[in-house]
Amino acid sequence: MSRFIHSPFRSAFRSVTYTRWLHLCVPLLLLAVWMFINPQWPWMPLLIVIPFGFVPWVRLAEGLQARFLLTPQERESEESGIGTAPAARWADRWRTVLWLEIRLIVSGAAMFATVWLPVMTVELVATALGHPLDNDPAVPFTPAPWAAALLAPLPLVALIVVVVVLGELITAIAKRLLGPSAAERLTALEARTEQLLERTRIARELHDSIGHALTVAVVQAGAARAAGDPEFTERALSAIEETGRAALEDLERVLTVLRESGQPPSQRPTLAEADRLLESARASGAAVDARLTGPLEKLPGPVTREGYRILQEALTNVLRHCGPVPVRVRVEMAADRLELEVTNALPERPTVMSGSGSGLRGMRERAALLGGETETGPHGGGWRVRARLPLERIR
């Protein structure tokens, strides 16, 4: 606030100064109407506004007006500190009543300065020009003409300072009395948490689907170059094309969710479509021994979708770190859980595989969200990914 007081001219060119000034002037409409009815009781509007403060939607209207006029640069953001929800509890209603009372008082001070200080400037200019003042002047003394000419701009500067100070004051009070309650802040925090979780899920989707497609393409291209066989190259290009097309479908599905956040997401791939993952790995040169047992098409939606992504990431890691090595895939649907296991041999010089990568961490997080668990690490001279996803909690 001090920087505005020390720089009134700069404040005069800030748009927020005038929007706050307008906010301060709006309640005076009620006072003006009342003065036509009964000018003997100018304090009566302070009593009139009390019942309105208990109406829940008045808090919404006051919050919207305060956010639009007091914090116009933040009116679309929750960071403005001013709530825009109807009063839900009696504590919010009492805060609204107090806000209406304080707003009337501060607005009265602003209107007094708005009327009195410009009149003072006019009278000083008249004195400087040699015109006599009326019987009830706003200037408490009669200066010499030369002194009146020097003093004439000061009331306007004082008016800007008063408006800026009162604007800052009413904004601070609005954030205090019209700010969200503890329950509203908790609701907003929950919504923000849901949004962050959704973004994390979308990031995992992109990592798994696009990462798998790129890994298959790189492995296929490298194998085709090393083989030097036109027939093998043709098969590799076909596999790259098929994997790329599937990745584009996944990408379009994720982008649809981002573009149309209000729409339900398209159906994500499930374990019933696991064959395309296995064929993609086989086309990359890996010898895949797969056995999928049980009615996988009857799996609960969250389990079958997350299971597909875990299987996809496990096969991607095999191709990325070990290349086209023998892979053993077992997917079994039991009465109360889904068992998923991917075991692969390690090449003579394998890339170091640790649990610190985002892919392994993502598999563990997917399983944990469903109440399951994922184990990754060396096993019998190879590498194993084993996931257990419970079914009873999902049904």
mmCIF file of C-alpha atoms in Angstrom:
data_model
loop_
_atom_site.group_PDB
_atom_site.id
_atom_site.type_symbol
_atom_site.label_atom_id
_atom_site.label_comp_id
_atom_site.label_asym_id
_atom_site.label_seq_id
_atom_site.Cartn_x
_atom_site.Cartn_y
_atom_site.Cartn_z
ATOM 1 C CA MET A 1 0.000 0.000 0.000
ATOM 2 C CA SER A 2 2.837 2.399 0.783
ATOM 3 C CA ARG A 3 4.133 2.322 -2.785
ATOM 4 C CA PHE A 4 0.752 3.643 -3.982
ATOM 5 C CA ILE A 5 0.760 6.435 -1.414
ATOM 6 C CA HIS A 6 4.256 7.508 -2.449
ATOM 7 C CA SER A 7 3.393 7.303 -6.139
ATOM 8 C CA PRO A 8 -0.126 8.720 -6.664
ATOM 9 C CA PHE A 9 0.532 9.621 -10.260
ATOM 10 C CA ARG A 10 1.447 6.050 -11.149
ATOM 11 C CA SER A 11 -1.657 4.799 -9.349
ATOM 12 C CA ALA A 12 -3.775 7.226 -11.378
ATOM 13 C CA PHE A 13 -2.915 5.252 -14.530
ATOM 14 C CA ARG A 14 -3.718 1.827 -13.106
ATOM 15 C CA SER A 15 -7.074 0.461 -14.221
ATOM 16 C CA VAL A 16 -7.623 -1.374 -10.935
ATOM 17 C CA THR A 17 -7.732 1.981 -9.141
ATOM 18 C CA TYR A 18 -10.868 2.944 -11.034
ATOM 19 C CA THR A 19 -12.565 -0.455 -10.857
ATOM 20 C CA ARG A 20 -12.131 -0.350 -7.082
ATOM 21 C CA TRP A 21 -13.408 3.219 -7.065
ATOM 22 C CA LEU A 22 -16.498 2.023 -8.921
ATOM 23 C CA HIS A 23 -16.934 -0.772 -6.384
ATOM 24 C CA LEU A 24 -16.825 1.823 -3.602
ATOM 25 C CA CYS A 25 -19.452 3.959 -5.339
ATOM 26 C CA VAL A 26 -22.020 1.217 -5.981
ATOM 27 C CA PRO A 27 -23.446 1.023 -2.391
ATOM 28 C CA LEU A 28 -24.093 4.765 -2.437
ATOM 29 C CA LEU A 29 -26.992 4.097 -4.808
ATOM 30 C CA LEU A 30 -28.844 2.627 -1.829
ATOM 31 C CA LEU A 31 -27.992 5.680 0.268
ATOM 32 C CA ALA A 32 -29.099 8.048 -2.499
ATOM 33 C CA VAL A 33 -32.459 6.293 -2.804
ATOM 34 C CA TRP A 34 -32.944 6.371 0.941
ATOM 35 C CA MET A 35 -32.123 10.085 1.140
ATOM 36 C CA PHE A 36 -35.081 10.730 -1.158
ATOM 37 C CA ILE A 37 -37.311 8.719 1.193
ATOM 38 C CA ASN A 38 -36.147 9.996 4.578
ATOM 39 C CA PRO A 39 -33.086 12.275 4.689
ATOM 40 C CA GLN A 40 -33.441 12.607 8.479
ATOM 41 C CA TRP A 41 -32.088 9.089 9.084
ATOM 42 C CA PRO A 42 -29.030 8.703 6.818
ATOM 43 C CA TRP A 43 -27.795 5.740 8.887
ATOM 44 C CA MET A 44 -30.910 3.652 8.130
ATOM 45 C CA PRO A 45 -29.306 1.720 5.177
ATOM 46 C CA LEU A 46 -26.996 0.077 7.728
ATOM 47 C CA LEU A 47 -30.066 -1.636 9.177
ATOM 48 C CA ILE A 48 -31.746 -2.285 5.838
ATOM 49 C CA VAL A 49 -28.886 -4.440 4.487
ATOM 50 C CA ILE A 50 -28.828 -6.791 7.502
ATOM 51 C CA PRO A 51 -31.635 -9.128 6.333
ATOM 52 C CA PHE A 52 -30.092 -9.333 2.865
ATOM 53 C CA GLY A 53 -26.863 -10.659 4.362
ATOM 54 C CA PHE A 54 -28.662 -13.818 5.491
ATOM 55 C CA VAL A 55 -29.812 -14.670 1.967
ATOM 56 C CA PRO A 56 -27.317 -17.307 0.664
ATOM 57 C CA TRP A 57 -27.208 -15.969 -2.907
ATOM 58 C CA VAL A 58 -26.270 -12.466 -1.761
ATOM 59 C CA ARG A 59 -22.854 -13.821 -0.812
ATOM 60 C CA LEU A 60 -22.482 -15.204 -4.339
ATOM 61 C CA ALA A 61 -23.433 -11.850 -5.905
ATOM 62 C CA GLU A 62 -21.089 -9.921 -3.618
ATOM 63 C CA GLY A 63 -18.241 -12.344 -4.307
ATOM 64 C CA LEU A 64 -18.638 -12.086 -8.077
ATOM 65 C CA GLN A 65 -18.802 -8.280 -7.937
ATOM 66 C CA ALA A 66 -15.787 -8.062 -5.619
ATOM 67 C CA ARG A 67 -13.714 -10.425 -7.722
ATOM 68 C CA PHE A 68 -14.604 -8.576 -10.950
ATOM 69 C CA LEU A 69 -13.987 -5.044 -9.622
ATOM 70 C CA LEU A 70 -11.482 -5.432 -6.778
ATOM 71 C CA THR A 71 -9.195 -8.054 -8.332
ATOM 72 C CA PRO A 72 -9.902 -7.819 -12.089
ATOM 73 C CA GLN A 73 -6.519 -9.278 -13.002
ATOM 74 C CA GLU A 74 -7.346 -12.415 -10.984
ATOM 75 C CA ARG A 75 -11.105 -12.667 -11.502
ATOM 76 C CA GLU A 76 -10.805 -15.998 -13.361
ATOM 77 C CA SER A 77 -8.459 -17.471 -10.772
ATOM 78 C CA GLU A 78 -9.109 -19.025 -7.383
ATOM 79 C CA GLU A 79 -5.944 -17.247 -6.207
ATOM 80 C CA SER A 80 -7.910 -13.982 -5.911
ATOM 81 C CA GLY A 81 -8.867 -15.106 -2.404
ATOM 82 C CA ILE A 82 -12.520 -14.115 -2.900
ATOM 83 C CA GLY A 83 -15.115 -16.873 -2.980
ATOM 84 C CA THR A 84 -17.961 -17.092 -5.474
ATOM 85 C CA ALA A 85 -20.315 -19.545 -3.789
ATOM 86 C CA PRO A 86 -23.610 -19.075 -1.916
ATOM 87 C CA ALA A 87 -23.461 -19.051 1.867
ATOM 88 C CA ALA A 88 -23.684 -22.643 3.039
ATOM 89 C CA ARG A 89 -23.460 -22.120 6.800
ATOM 90 C CA TRP A 90 -24.606 -19.539 9.302
ATOM 91 C CA ALA A 91 -21.012 -18.461 9.871
ATOM 92 C CA ASP A 92 -20.832 -17.482 6.187
ATOM 93 C CA ARG A 93 -24.113 -15.558 6.493
ATOM 94 C CA TRP A 94 -22.844 -13.562 9.474
ATOM 95 C CA ARG A 95 -19.626 -12.790 7.608
ATOM 96 C CA THR A 96 -21.748 -11.542 4.699
ATOM 97 C CA VAL A 97 -23.720 -9.254 7.020
ATOM 98 C CA LEU A 98 -20.503 -7.835 8.452
ATOM 99 C CA TRP A 99 -19.166 -7.337 4.935
ATOM 100 C CA LEU A 100 -22.240 -5.374 3.855
ATOM 101 C CA GLU A 101 -21.992 -3.119 6.913
ATOM 102 C CA ILE A 102 -18.287 -2.410 6.456
ATOM 103 C CA ARG A 103 -18.732 -1.885 2.736
ATOM 104 C CA LEU A 104 -21.350 0.805 3.348
ATOM 105 C CA ILE A 105 -19.126 2.612 5.850
ATOM 106 C CA VAL A 106 -16.011 2.529 3.654
ATOM 107 C CA SER A 107 -18.066 3.535 0.625
ATOM 108 C CA GLY A 108 -19.468 6.507 2.557
ATOM 109 C CA ALA A 109 -15.930 7.696 3.273
ATOM 110 C CA ALA A 110 -14.962 7.249 -0.383
ATOM 111 C CA MET A 111 -18.013 9.141 -1.610
ATOM 112 C CA PHE A 112 -17.384 12.004 0.830
ATOM 113 C CA ALA A 113 -13.842 12.347 -0.516
ATOM 114 C CA THR A 114 -15.086 12.027 -4.102
ATOM 115 C CA VAL A 115 -17.474 14.958 -3.645
ATOM 116 C CA TRP A 116 -15.616 17.181 -1.208
ATOM 117 C CA LEU A 117 -12.087 17.160 -2.645
ATOM 118 C CA PRO A 118 -13.034 18.085 -6.261
ATOM 119 C CA VAL A 119 -15.238 20.889 -4.906
ATOM 120 C CA MET A 120 -12.257 22.144 -2.944
ATOM 121 C CA THR A 121 -10.167 22.190 -6.136
ATOM 122 C CA VAL A 122 -12.881 24.164 -7.949
ATOM 123 C CA GLU A 123 -13.007 26.728 -5.130
ATOM 124 C CA LEU A 124 -9.230 27.114 -5.078
ATOM 125 C CA VAL A 125 -9.220 27.704 -8.827
ATOM 126 C CA ALA A 126 -11.990 30.280 -8.409
ATOM 127 C CA THR A 127 -10.006 32.022 -5.671
ATOM 128 C CA ALA A 128 -6.905 32.089 -7.867
ATOM 129 C CA LEU A 129 -8.966 33.757 -10.612
ATOM 130 C CA GLY A 130 -10.290 36.409 -8.208
ATOM 131 C CA HIS A 131 -13.851 35.106 -7.806
ATOM 132 C CA PRO A 132 -15.316 35.341 -4.296
ATOM 133 C CA LEU A 133 -16.403 32.115 -2.579
ATOM 134 C CA ASP A 134 -19.957 31.390 -1.418
ATOM 135 C CA ASN A 135 -21.125 31.427 2.190
ATOM 136 C CA ASP A 136 -20.383 27.739 2.797
ATOM 137 C CA PRO A 137 -17.013 27.061 1.130
ATOM 138 C CA ALA A 138 -15.325 23.658 1.117
ATOM 139 C CA VAL A 139 -11.967 25.360 1.716
ATOM 140 C CA PRO A 140 -11.740 26.056 5.464
ATOM 141 C CA PHE A 141 -9.636 29.191 4.898
ATOM 142 C CA THR A 142 -9.302 31.929 2.293
ATOM 143 C CA PRO A 143 -5.823 31.823 0.742
ATOM 144 C CA ALA A 144 -4.215 34.499 -1.403
ATOM 145 C CA PRO A 145 -4.759 34.085 -5.146
ATOM 146 C CA TRP A 146 -1.177 32.956 -5.763
ATOM 147 C CA ALA A 147 -1.375 30.424 -2.889
ATOM 148 C CA ALA A 148 -4.730 29.153 -4.166
ATOM 149 C CA ALA A 149 -3.185 28.508 -7.597
ATOM 150 C CA LEU A 150 -0.423 26.433 -6.000
ATOM 151 C CA LEU A 151 -2.806 24.497 -3.746
ATOM 152 C CA ALA A 152 -5.452 23.739 -6.402
ATOM 153 C CA PRO A 153 -3.965 20.367 -7.616
ATOM 154 C CA LEU A 154 -3.434 19.017 -4.101
ATOM 155 C CA PRO A 155 -7.060 17.945 -3.401
ATOM 156 C CA LEU A 156 -7.102 15.880 -6.611
ATOM 157 C CA VAL A 157 -3.844 14.201 -5.624
ATOM 158 C CA ALA A 158 -5.321 13.564 -2.172
ATOM 159 C CA LEU A 159 -8.407 12.080 -3.811
ATOM 160 C CA ILE A 160 -6.293 9.557 -5.740
ATOM 161 C CA VAL A 161 -4.435 8.635 -2.547
ATOM 162 C CA VAL A 162 -7.698 8.194 -0.620
ATOM 163 C CA VAL A 163 -9.223 6.057 -3.365
ATOM 164 C CA VAL A 164 -6.112 3.863 -3.579
ATOM 165 C CA VAL A 165 -5.905 3.419 0.201
ATOM 166 C CA LEU A 166 -9.609 2.687 0.573
ATOM 167 C CA GLY A 167 -9.447 0.355 -2.442
ATOM 168 C CA GLU A 168 -6.636 -1.622 -0.867
ATOM 169 C CA LEU A 169 -8.528 -1.656 2.437
ATOM 170 C CA ILE A 170 -11.810 -2.899 0.972
ATOM 171 C CA THR A 171 -9.944 -5.546 -1.062
ATOM 172 C CA ALA A 172 -8.226 -6.877 2.064
ATOM 173 C CA ILE A 173 -11.557 -6.927 3.909
ATOM 174 C CA ALA A 174 -13.247 -8.720 0.992
ATOM 175 C CA LYS A 175 -10.601 -11.438 1.016
ATOM 176 C CA ARG A 176 -11.139 -11.814 4.738
ATOM 177 C CA LEU A 177 -14.948 -11.820 4.850
ATOM 178 C CA LEU A 178 -15.846 -13.101 1.376
ATOM 179 C CA GLY A 179 -13.010 -15.595 1.165
ATOM 180 C CA PRO A 180 -13.838 -19.294 0.994
ATOM 181 C CA SER A 181 -14.672 -21.042 4.224
ATOM 182 C CA ALA A 182 -12.757 -24.046 5.497
ATOM 183 C CA ALA A 183 -15.278 -26.398 3.875
ATOM 184 C CA GLU A 184 -15.004 -24.565 0.536
ATOM 185 C CA ARG A 185 -11.210 -24.646 0.688
ATOM 186 C CA LEU A 186 -11.319 -28.393 1.372
ATOM 187 C CA THR A 187 -13.630 -28.899 -1.623
ATOM 188 C CA ALA A 188 -11.327 -26.853 -3.839
ATOM 189 C CA LEU A 189 -8.315 -28.824 -2.581
ATOM 190 C CA GLU A 190 -10.046 -32.113 -3.374
ATOM 191 C CA ALA A 191 -10.883 -30.875 -6.882
ATOM 192 C CA ARG A 192 -7.275 -29.791 -7.386
ATOM 193 C CA THR A 193 -6.042 -33.183 -6.183
ATOM 194 C CA GLU A 194 -8.374 -34.956 -8.601
ATOM 195 C CA GLN A 195 -7.061 -32.780 -11.423
ATOM 196 C CA LEU A 196 -3.443 -33.578 -10.571
ATOM 197 C CA LEU A 197 -4.221 -37.289 -10.361
ATOM 198 C CA GLU A 198 -5.886 -37.147 -13.772
ATOM 199 C CA ARG A 199 -2.856 -35.397 -15.256
ATOM 200 C CA THR A 200 -0.582 -38.036 -13.743
ATOM 201 C CA ARG A 201 -2.735 -40.783 -15.235
ATOM 202 C CA ILE A 202 -2.628 -39.148 -18.667
ATOM 203 C CA ALA A 203 1.166 -38.832 -18.397
ATOM 204 C CA ARG A 204 1.376 -42.560 -17.637
ATOM 205 C CA GLU A 205 -0.866 -43.339 -20.602
ATOM 206 C CA LEU A 206 1.381 -41.377 -22.950
ATOM 207 C CA HIS A 207 4.547 -42.875 -21.460
ATOM 208 C CA ASP A 208 3.286 -46.436 -21.781
ATOM 209 C CA SER A 209 1.647 -46.322 -25.211
ATOM 210 C CA ILE A 210 4.039 -44.009 -27.047
ATOM 211 C CA GLY A 211 7.098 -45.451 -25.297
ATOM 212 C CA HIS A 212 6.097 -48.966 -26.332
ATOM 213 C CA ALA A 213 5.552 -47.918 -29.958
ATOM 214 C CA LEU A 214 8.878 -46.107 -30.194
ATOM 215 C CA THR A 215 10.756 -48.997 -28.583
ATOM 216 C CA VAL A 216 9.266 -51.494 -31.022
ATOM 217 C CA ALA A 217 10.049 -49.210 -33.964
ATOM 218 C CA VAL A 218 13.670 -48.733 -32.874
ATOM 219 C CA VAL A 219 14.219 -52.468 -32.289
ATOM 220 C CA GLN A 220 12.587 -53.379 -35.603
ATOM 221 C CA ALA A 221 14.579 -50.805 -37.559
ATOM 222 C CA GLY A 222 17.847 -51.930 -35.987
ATOM 223 C CA ALA A 223 17.093 -55.598 -36.652
ATOM 224 C CA ALA A 224 16.143 -54.890 -40.270
ATOM 225 C CA ARG A 225 19.355 -52.980 -40.886
ATOM 226 C CA ALA A 226 21.470 -55.753 -39.335
ATOM 227 C CA ALA A 227 19.691 -58.554 -41.191
ATOM 228 C CA GLY A 228 20.048 -57.123 -44.678
ATOM 229 C CA ASP A 229 17.180 -59.371 -45.793
ATOM 230 C CA PRO A 230 14.449 -57.740 -47.926
ATOM 231 C CA GLU A 231 11.815 -60.179 -46.669
ATOM 232 C CA PHE A 232 12.707 -59.509 -43.031
ATOM 233 C CA THR A 233 12.778 -55.777 -43.711
ATOM 234 C CA GLU A 234 9.266 -55.996 -45.164
ATOM 235 C CA ARG A 235 8.001 -57.756 -42.040
ATOM 236 C CA ALA A 236 9.735 -55.215 -39.820
ATOM 237 C CA LEU A 237 8.169 -52.298 -41.664
ATOM 238 C CA SER A 238 4.749 -53.927 -41.374
ATOM 239 C CA ALA A 239 5.236 -54.342 -37.620
ATOM 240 C CA ILE A 240 6.367 -50.720 -37.286
ATOM 241 C CA GLU A 241 3.316 -49.574 -39.233
ATOM 242 C CA GLU A 242 0.910 -51.604 -37.105
ATOM 243 C CA THR A 243 2.494 -50.496 -33.832
ATOM 244 C CA GLY A 244 2.564 -46.865 -34.967
ATOM 245 C CA ARG A 245 -1.106 -46.999 -35.917
ATOM 246 C CA ALA A 246 -2.026 -48.381 -32.506
ATOM 247 C CA ALA A 247 0.067 -45.672 -30.829
ATOM 248 C CA LEU A 248 -1.729 -43.003 -32.850
ATOM 249 C CA GLU A 249 -5.073 -44.384 -31.661
ATOM 250 C CA ASP A 250 -3.887 -44.208 -28.045
ATOM 251 C CA LEU A 251 -2.573 -40.696 -28.583
ATOM 252 C CA GLU A 252 -5.860 -39.557 -30.114
ATOM 253 C CA ARG A 253 -7.733 -41.099 -27.179
ATOM 254 C CA VAL A 254 -5.618 -39.163 -24.667
ATOM 255 C CA LEU A 255 -5.837 -35.913 -26.634
ATOM 256 C CA THR A 256 -9.618 -36.277 -26.754
ATOM 257 C CA VAL A 257 -9.680 -36.385 -22.963
ATOM 258 C CA LEU A 258 -7.499 -33.257 -22.825
ATOM 259 C CA ARG A 259 -9.523 -31.340 -25.409
ATOM 260 C CA GLU A 260 -12.937 -32.318 -24.057
ATOM 261 C CA SER A 261 -12.472 -32.515 -20.323
ATOM 262 C CA GLY A 262 -16.238 -32.557 -19.824
ATOM 263 C CA GLN A 263 -16.673 -35.632 -22.004
ATOM 264 C CA PRO A 264 -16.120 -39.227 -20.802
ATOM 265 C CA PRO A 265 -12.837 -40.710 -22.076
ATOM 266 C CA SER A 266 -12.903 -43.194 -24.921
ATOM 267 C CA GLN A 267 -12.520 -46.861 -24.070
ATOM 268 C CA ARG A 268 -8.918 -47.604 -23.168
ATOM 269 C CA PRO A 269 -7.326 -50.888 -24.275
ATOM 270 C CA THR A 270 -7.897 -53.932 -22.054
ATOM 271 C CA LEU A 271 -6.302 -57.333 -21.522
ATOM 272 C CA ALA A 272 -8.776 -58.754 -24.013
ATOM 273 C CA GLU A 273 -6.603 -56.972 -26.598
ATOM 274 C CA ALA A 274 -3.319 -58.315 -25.206
ATOM 275 C CA ASP A 275 -2.667 -60.276 -28.414
ATOM 276 C CA ARG A 276 -1.607 -57.125 -30.219
ATOM 277 C CA LEU A 277 1.084 -56.529 -27.587
ATOM 278 C CA LEU A 278 2.332 -60.086 -27.886
ATOM 279 C CA GLU A 279 2.383 -59.969 -31.691
ATOM 280 C CA SER A 280 4.217 -56.659 -31.590
ATOM 281 C CA ALA A 281 6.908 -58.189 -29.348
ATOM 282 C CA ARG A 282 7.163 -61.249 -31.578
ATOM 283 C CA ALA A 283 7.488 -59.063 -34.667
ATOM 284 C CA SER A 284 10.433 -57.361 -32.954
ATOM 285 C CA GLY A 285 12.249 -60.696 -32.830
ATOM 286 C CA ALA A 286 11.422 -61.745 -29.273
ATOM 287 C CA ALA A 287 10.382 -65.359 -28.741
ATOM 288 C CA VAL A 288 7.226 -64.896 -26.676
ATOM 289 C CA ASP A 289 5.753 -67.863 -24.817
ATOM 290 C CA ALA A 290 2.357 -66.579 -23.702
ATOM 291 C CA ARG A 291 -0.454 -68.227 -21.802
ATOM 292 C CA LEU A 292 -3.574 -66.266 -20.907
ATOM 293 C CA THR A 293 -6.140 -68.196 -18.869
ATOM 294 C CA GLY A 294 -9.555 -67.318 -17.559
ATOM 295 C CA PRO A 295 -12.379 -65.131 -18.908
ATOM 296 C CA LEU A 296 -10.309 -61.962 -19.238
ATOM 297 C CA GLU A 297 -13.168 -60.177 -20.990
ATOM 298 C CA LYS A 298 -15.130 -60.349 -17.715
ATOM 299 C CA LEU A 299 -12.489 -58.551 -15.666
ATOM 300 C CA PRO A 300 -13.576 -55.312 -13.960
ATOM 301 C CA GLY A 301 -12.780 -52.249 -16.059
ATOM 302 C CA PRO A 302 -10.041 -50.732 -13.842
ATOM 303 C CA VAL A 303 -8.264 -54.090 -13.445
ATOM 304 C CA THR A 304 -8.239 -55.026 -17.119
ATOM 305 C CA ARG A 305 -7.126 -51.530 -18.221
ATOM 306 C CA GLU A 306 -4.329 -51.215 -15.683
ATOM 307 C CA GLY A 307 -3.304 -54.827 -16.300
ATOM 308 C CA TYR A 308 -2.956 -54.061 -20.019
ATOM 309 C CA ARG A 309 -0.691 -51.099 -19.268
ATOM 310 C CA ILE A 310 1.455 -53.128 -16.861
ATOM 311 C CA LEU A 311 1.893 -55.852 -19.473
ATOM 312 C CA GLN A 312 2.685 -53.224 -22.112
ATOM 313 C CA GLU A 313 5.325 -51.557 -19.953
ATOM 314 C CA ALA A 314 6.883 -54.912 -19.008
ATOM 315 C CA LEU A 315 7.258 -55.935 -22.670
ATOM 316 C CA THR A 316 8.552 -52.471 -23.567
ATOM 317 C CA ASN A 317 11.251 -52.744 -20.896
ATOM 318 C CA VAL A 318 12.298 -56.143 -22.240
ATOM 319 C CA LEU A 319 12.753 -54.814 -25.770
ATOM 320 C CA ARG A 320 14.372 -51.587 -24.615
ATOM 321 C CA HIS A 321 16.906 -53.066 -22.199
ATOM 322 C CA CYS A 322 17.456 -56.611 -23.445
ATOM 323 C CA GLY A 323 16.449 -56.645 -27.084
ATOM 324 C CA PRO A 324 14.756 -59.625 -28.813
ATOM 325 C CA VAL A 325 15.256 -62.237 -26.073
ATOM 326 C CA PRO A 326 12.967 -65.117 -25.033
ATOM 327 C CA VAL A 327 10.018 -63.881 -22.967
ATOM 328 C CA ARG A 328 7.558 -65.858 -20.872
ATOM 329 C CA VAL A 329 4.143 -64.245 -20.283
ATOM 330 C CA ARG A 330 1.562 -65.646 -17.894
ATOM 331 C CA VAL A 331 -1.801 -63.962 -17.257
ATOM 332 C CA GLU A 332 -4.231 -65.826 -15.025
ATOM 333 C CA MET A 333 -7.583 -64.763 -13.679
ATOM 334 C CA ALA A 334 -8.286 -66.392 -10.302
ATOM 335 C CA ALA A 335 -11.371 -66.112 -8.122
ATOM 336 C CA ASP A 336 -10.184 -63.089 -6.174
ATOM 337 C CA ARG A 337 -7.247 -61.674 -8.103
ATOM 338 C CA LEU A 338 -5.488 -61.280 -11.418
ATOM 339 C CA GLU A 339 -1.972 -62.710 -11.647
ATOM 340 C CA LEU A 340 0.314 -61.239 -14.302
ATOM 341 C CA GLU A 341 3.918 -62.354 -14.771
ATOM 342 C CA VAL A 342 6.494 -61.462 -17.424
ATOM 343 C CA THR A 343 9.877 -63.219 -17.252
ATOM 344 C CA ASN A 344 12.685 -62.709 -19.741
ATOM 345 C CA ALA A 345 16.199 -63.951 -20.227
ATOM 346 C CA LEU A 346 19.088 -61.519 -19.921
ATOM 347 C CA PRO A 347 21.576 -61.090 -22.762
ATOM 348 C CA GLU A 348 25.295 -61.533 -22.215
ATOM 349 C CA ARG A 349 25.739 -57.796 -21.610
ATOM 350 C CA PRO A 350 22.389 -56.516 -20.369
ATOM 351 C CA THR A 351 21.655 -52.928 -19.628
ATOM 352 C CA VAL A 352 21.428 -52.342 -15.896
ATOM 353 C CA MET A 353 17.759 -52.559 -14.909
ATOM 354 C CA SER A 354 16.788 -50.928 -11.649
ATOM 355 C CA GLY A 355 13.570 -49.992 -9.914
ATOM 356 C CA SER A 356 14.282 -46.264 -10.160
ATOM 357 C CA GLY A 357 12.947 -45.827 -13.675
ATOM 358 C CA SER A 358 9.645 -44.133 -14.328
ATOM 359 C CA GLY A 359 8.284 -47.238 -16.099
ATOM 360 C CA LEU A 360 8.845 -49.575 -13.147
ATOM 361 C CA ARG A 361 7.577 -46.929 -10.749
ATOM 362 C CA GLY A 362 4.499 -46.462 -12.926
ATOM 363 C CA MET A 363 3.717 -50.203 -12.809
ATOM 364 C CA ARG A 364 3.942 -50.206 -9.024
ATOM 365 C CA GLU A 365 1.721 -47.127 -8.786
ATOM 366 C CA ARG A 366 -0.899 -48.633 -11.090
ATOM 367 C CA ALA A 367 -1.092 -51.761 -8.973
ATOM 368 C CA ALA A 368 -1.135 -49.806 -5.705
ATOM 369 C CA LEU A 369 -4.096 -47.700 -6.864
ATOM 370 C CA LEU A 370 -6.124 -50.919 -7.127
ATOM 371 C CA GLY A 371 -4.895 -52.266 -3.794
ATOM 372 C CA GLY A 372 -2.462 -54.686 -5.429
ATOM 373 C CA GLU A 373 1.286 -54.966 -5.699
ATOM 374 C CA THR A 374 4.009 -55.327 -8.309
ATOM 375 C CA GLU A 375 7.375 -57.030 -7.834
ATOM 376 C CA THR A 376 10.279 -56.386 -10.204
ATOM 377 C CA GLY A 377 13.794 -57.759 -10.067
ATOM 378 C CA PRO A 378 16.189 -60.581 -10.957
ATOM 379 C CA HIS A 379 14.689 -64.063 -10.930
ATOM 380 C CA GLY A 380 16.303 -67.389 -11.889
ATOM 381 C CA GLY A 381 19.033 -65.840 -14.020
ATOM 382 C CA GLY A 382 16.592 -63.527 -15.769
ATOM 383 C CA TRP A 383 14.321 -60.624 -14.982
ATOM 384 C CA ARG A 384 10.736 -60.865 -13.730
ATOM 385 C CA VAL A 385 7.797 -58.504 -13.419
ATOM 386 C CA ARG A 386 4.995 -59.940 -11.302
ATOM 387 C CA ALA A 387 1.738 -58.115 -10.536
ATOM 388 C CA ARG A 388 -1.203 -59.135 -8.358
ATOM 389 C CA LEU A 389 -4.383 -57.118 -8.752
ATOM 390 C CA PRO A 390 -7.305 -57.872 -6.406
ATOM 391 C CA LEU A 391 -10.798 -58.279 -7.851
ATOM 392 C CA GLU A 392 -13.003 -58.254 -4.754
ATOM 393 C CA ARG A 393 -12.456 -54.553 -3.989
ATOM 394 C CA ILE A 394 -13.297 -53.540 -7.553
ATOM 395 C CA ARG A 395 -16.530 -55.435 -8.126
#
